Each structure stands twice: as C-alpha cells, then as structure tokens.
CSV table of C-alpha atoms in Angstrom, one decimal:
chain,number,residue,atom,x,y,z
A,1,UNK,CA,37.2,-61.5,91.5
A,2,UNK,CA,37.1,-60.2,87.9
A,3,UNK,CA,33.5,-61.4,86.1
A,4,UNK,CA,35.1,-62.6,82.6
A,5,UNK,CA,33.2,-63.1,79.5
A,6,UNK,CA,32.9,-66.7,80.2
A,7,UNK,CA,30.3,-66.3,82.7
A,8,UNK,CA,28.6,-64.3,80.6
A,9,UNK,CA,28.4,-67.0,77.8
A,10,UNK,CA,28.2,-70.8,80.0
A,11,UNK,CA,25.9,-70.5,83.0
A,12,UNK,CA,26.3,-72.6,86.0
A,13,UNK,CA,22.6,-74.7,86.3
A,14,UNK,CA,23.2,-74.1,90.4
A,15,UNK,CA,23.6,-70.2,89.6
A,16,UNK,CA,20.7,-70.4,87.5
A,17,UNK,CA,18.3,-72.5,89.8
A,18,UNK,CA,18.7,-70.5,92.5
A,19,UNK,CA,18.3,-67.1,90.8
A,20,UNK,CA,15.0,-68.4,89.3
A,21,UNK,CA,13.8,-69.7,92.4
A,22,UNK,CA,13.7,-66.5,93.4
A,23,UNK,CA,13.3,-64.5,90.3
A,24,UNK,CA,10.2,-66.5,88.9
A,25,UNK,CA,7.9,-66.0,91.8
A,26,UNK,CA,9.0,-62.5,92.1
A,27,UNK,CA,8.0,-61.7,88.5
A,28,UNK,CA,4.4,-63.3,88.5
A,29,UNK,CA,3.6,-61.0,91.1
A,30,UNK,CA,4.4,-58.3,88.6
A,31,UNK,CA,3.1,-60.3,85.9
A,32,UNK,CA,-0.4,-60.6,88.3
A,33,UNK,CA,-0.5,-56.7,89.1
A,34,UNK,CA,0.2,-55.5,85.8
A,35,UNK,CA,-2.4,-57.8,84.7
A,36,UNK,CA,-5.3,-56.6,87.2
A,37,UNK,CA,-3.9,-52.8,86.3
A,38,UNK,CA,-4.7,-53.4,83.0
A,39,UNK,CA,-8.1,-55.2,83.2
A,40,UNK,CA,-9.6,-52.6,85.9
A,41,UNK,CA,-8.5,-49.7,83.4
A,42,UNK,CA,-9.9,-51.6,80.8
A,43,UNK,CA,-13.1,-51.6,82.7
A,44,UNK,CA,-12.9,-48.0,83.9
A,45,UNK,CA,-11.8,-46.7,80.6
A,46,UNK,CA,-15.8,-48.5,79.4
A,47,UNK,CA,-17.2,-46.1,81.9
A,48,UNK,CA,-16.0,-43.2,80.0
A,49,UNK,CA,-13.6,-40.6,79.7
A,50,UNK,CA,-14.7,-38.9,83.4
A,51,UNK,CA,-14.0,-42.4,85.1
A,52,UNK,CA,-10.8,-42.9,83.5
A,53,UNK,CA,-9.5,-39.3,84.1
A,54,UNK,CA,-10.8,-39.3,87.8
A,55,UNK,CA,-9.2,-42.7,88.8
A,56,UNK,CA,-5.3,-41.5,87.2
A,57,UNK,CA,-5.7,-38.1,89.6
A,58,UNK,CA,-6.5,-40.4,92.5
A,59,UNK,CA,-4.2,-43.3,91.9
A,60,UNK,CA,-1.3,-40.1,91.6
A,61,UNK,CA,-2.8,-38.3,95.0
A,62,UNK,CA,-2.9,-42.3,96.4
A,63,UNK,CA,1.1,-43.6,95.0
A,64,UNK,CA,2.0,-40.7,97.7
A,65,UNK,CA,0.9,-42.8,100.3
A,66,UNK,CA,1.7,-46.2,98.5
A,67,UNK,CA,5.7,-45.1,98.3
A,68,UNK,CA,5.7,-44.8,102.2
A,69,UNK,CA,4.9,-48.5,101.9
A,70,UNK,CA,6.9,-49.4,99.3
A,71,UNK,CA,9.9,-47.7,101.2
A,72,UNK,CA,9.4,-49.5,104.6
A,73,UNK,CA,8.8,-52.4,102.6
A,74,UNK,CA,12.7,-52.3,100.7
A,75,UNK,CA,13.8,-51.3,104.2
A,76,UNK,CA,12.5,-54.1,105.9
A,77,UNK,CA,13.8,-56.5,103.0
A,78,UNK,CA,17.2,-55.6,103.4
A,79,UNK,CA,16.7,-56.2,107.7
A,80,UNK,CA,15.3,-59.1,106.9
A,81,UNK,CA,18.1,-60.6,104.2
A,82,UNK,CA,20.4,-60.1,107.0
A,83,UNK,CA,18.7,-61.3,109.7
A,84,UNK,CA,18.0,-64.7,107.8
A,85,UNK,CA,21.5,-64.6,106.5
A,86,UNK,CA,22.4,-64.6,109.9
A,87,UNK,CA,20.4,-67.7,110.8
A,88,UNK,CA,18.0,-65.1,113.1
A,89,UNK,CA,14.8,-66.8,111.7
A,90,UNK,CA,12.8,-66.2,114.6
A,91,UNK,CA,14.1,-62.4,115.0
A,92,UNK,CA,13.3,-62.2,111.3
A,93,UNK,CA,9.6,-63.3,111.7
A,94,UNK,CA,9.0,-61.1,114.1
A,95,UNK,CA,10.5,-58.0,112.4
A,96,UNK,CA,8.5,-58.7,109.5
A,97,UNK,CA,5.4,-58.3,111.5
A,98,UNK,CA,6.9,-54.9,113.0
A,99,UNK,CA,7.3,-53.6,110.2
A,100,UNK,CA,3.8,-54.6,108.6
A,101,UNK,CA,2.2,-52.7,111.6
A,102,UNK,CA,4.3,-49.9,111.4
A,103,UNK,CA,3.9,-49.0,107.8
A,104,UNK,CA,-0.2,-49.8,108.4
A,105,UNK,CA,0.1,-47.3,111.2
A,106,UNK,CA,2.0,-44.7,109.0
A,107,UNK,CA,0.0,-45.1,105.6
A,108,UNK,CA,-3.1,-44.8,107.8
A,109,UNK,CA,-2.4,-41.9,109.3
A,110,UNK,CA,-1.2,-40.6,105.5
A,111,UNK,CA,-5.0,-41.0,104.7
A,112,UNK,CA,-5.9,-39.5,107.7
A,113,UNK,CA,-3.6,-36.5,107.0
A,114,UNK,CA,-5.3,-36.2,103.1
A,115,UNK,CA,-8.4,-36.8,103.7
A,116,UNK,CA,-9.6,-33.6,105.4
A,117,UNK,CA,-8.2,-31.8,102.0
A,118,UNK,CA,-9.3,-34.4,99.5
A,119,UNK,CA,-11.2,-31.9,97.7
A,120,UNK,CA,-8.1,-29.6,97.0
A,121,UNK,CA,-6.1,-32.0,96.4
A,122,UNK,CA,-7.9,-33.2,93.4
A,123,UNK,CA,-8.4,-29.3,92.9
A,124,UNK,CA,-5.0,-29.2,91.9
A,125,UNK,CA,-5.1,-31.5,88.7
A,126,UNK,CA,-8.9,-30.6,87.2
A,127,UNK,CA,-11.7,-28.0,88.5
A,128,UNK,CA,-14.5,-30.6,87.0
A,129,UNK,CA,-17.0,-30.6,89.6
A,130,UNK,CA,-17.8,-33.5,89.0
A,131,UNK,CA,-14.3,-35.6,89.0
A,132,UNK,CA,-13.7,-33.8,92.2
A,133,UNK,CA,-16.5,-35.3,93.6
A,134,UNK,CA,-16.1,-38.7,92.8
A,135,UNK,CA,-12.4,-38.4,93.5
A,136,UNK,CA,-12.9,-37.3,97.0
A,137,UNK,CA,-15.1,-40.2,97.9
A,138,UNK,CA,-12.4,-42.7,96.1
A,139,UNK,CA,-9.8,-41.0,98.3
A,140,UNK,CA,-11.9,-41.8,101.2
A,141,UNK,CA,-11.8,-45.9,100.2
A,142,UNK,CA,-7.9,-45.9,101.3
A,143,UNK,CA,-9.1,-46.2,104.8
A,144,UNK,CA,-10.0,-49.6,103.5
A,145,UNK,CA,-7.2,-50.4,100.8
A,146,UNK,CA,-4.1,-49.2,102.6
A,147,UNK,CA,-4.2,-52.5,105.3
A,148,UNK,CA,-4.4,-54.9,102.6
A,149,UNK,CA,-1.8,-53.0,100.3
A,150,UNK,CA,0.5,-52.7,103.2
A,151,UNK,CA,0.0,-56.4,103.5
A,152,UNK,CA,1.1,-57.3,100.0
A,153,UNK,CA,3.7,-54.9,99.8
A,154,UNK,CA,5.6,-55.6,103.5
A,155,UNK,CA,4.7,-59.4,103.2
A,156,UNK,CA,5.9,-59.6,99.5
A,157,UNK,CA,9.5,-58.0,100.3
A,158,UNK,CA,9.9,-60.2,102.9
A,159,UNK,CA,9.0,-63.6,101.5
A,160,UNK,CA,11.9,-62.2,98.7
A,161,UNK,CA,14.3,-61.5,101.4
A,162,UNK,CA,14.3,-64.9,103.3
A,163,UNK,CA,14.2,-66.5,99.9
C-alpha cells in the first residue's frame, strides 16, 4: 500500500490513540532521565570543575558496559513483540526474566573485567592524580548500579514491546 498525502494531513483518532498509548509512557521515561541527568550534573558541576570532569570520564568508561544492556535490552524487545504478537504471553514473561538475568550476568562480569584496570582506564583520558582517584572508586560503585540499571533498561523494553 502506497502512504498518500492524506494520511499525512487527516489522522485516524484509533491510529492516534494507540500510538500515544504507547508513545506517551515511553517518552516520560526519557523525559524522567534526562531530567535526573540534568539535576545530578547540576549538583556535580556545584562541586567544581574536578567533580564535573571526573564524573564525564566515568560515565564514558561506564556507557561501555551500559550499551551491552541497552543491546540485550532492544534484542529482547523485538523477542518479546513477537512472542506477545503471537499470543505467547506466558513464553514472553518468562523470556523477559531470561534476558534480565543474562544481561545482569554479562554487565557484571563487564565490571568485573574493568575493574582490575580502573586506574588505566581513567589514565587514558586525564593524568590528574586526583580525578583518577576518585574515578577509580566511582568505577568501583557499578558493582551496585549495573542490577538496578539492567532492571530499568530490560524491564523498560519489554513493557514497550507487549504494549
């Protein structure tokens, strides 16, 4: 079917209802992390130019191990779109919890695989003593954020897949 320029122009209120049912609670998570971005590099930036500069080099070492999250994540929504598409509810479910362990297990073991050269790492973007060292210890904290990240971001795809 050809899209013509009169579905561009008159919108169907069924078309639209069930793209924003979707859409909206899609976008205020967005709207809700871009918001807490902002307001914790607000407060960081108050600390000074050291804190500000030290948290960018981590959150770059730490979007590494966040994009093996966000890809099992995208995986997992498409498995799952299907799976609910094909009226597999209960196989859905319990892929979505598969695939939450599995990308804890992997971004885990990501930290793991830093963590021994957190030091370097950091080495490779400043040789402030001092931004190293506090950079290594944040490293150190995804033990504890990875779970609950994983959580969001496996969780979150999957509540968008099944609609």
């Amino acid at each position: 079917a050809q899209i013509q320029w009169s579905h561009l122009l008159h919108w169907k209120r069924e078309h639209v209802n069930k793209v924003l049912r979707v859409g909206l609670p899609s976008s205020a998570v967005n709207c809700s992390y871009s918001a807490s971005q902002f307001v914790t590099t607000a407060f960081i930036s108050s600390l000074g130019a050291t804190a500000l500069t030290t948290r960018v080099y981590t959150q770059n070492i730490m979007f590494l191990i966040m994009v093996l999250a966000i890809s099992i994540g995208r995986g997992g929504q498409i498995i799952i779109g299907h799976l609910i598409g094909a009226g597999e509810s209960e196989t859905a479910y319990r892929q979505v919890f598969r695939n939450l362990w599995s990308s804890m297990l992997i971004t885990l073991a990501a930290v793991a695989l830093i963590s021994p050269f957190r030091k370097e790492l950091m080495g490779l973007f400043t040789h402030e003593a001092s931004i190293i060292q506090i950079g290594a210890s944040l490293l150190l904290l995804g033990f504890i954020l990875e779970p609950g990240r994983n959580f969001n971001i496996i969780i979150e795809r999957s509540l968008q897949a099944a609609g």
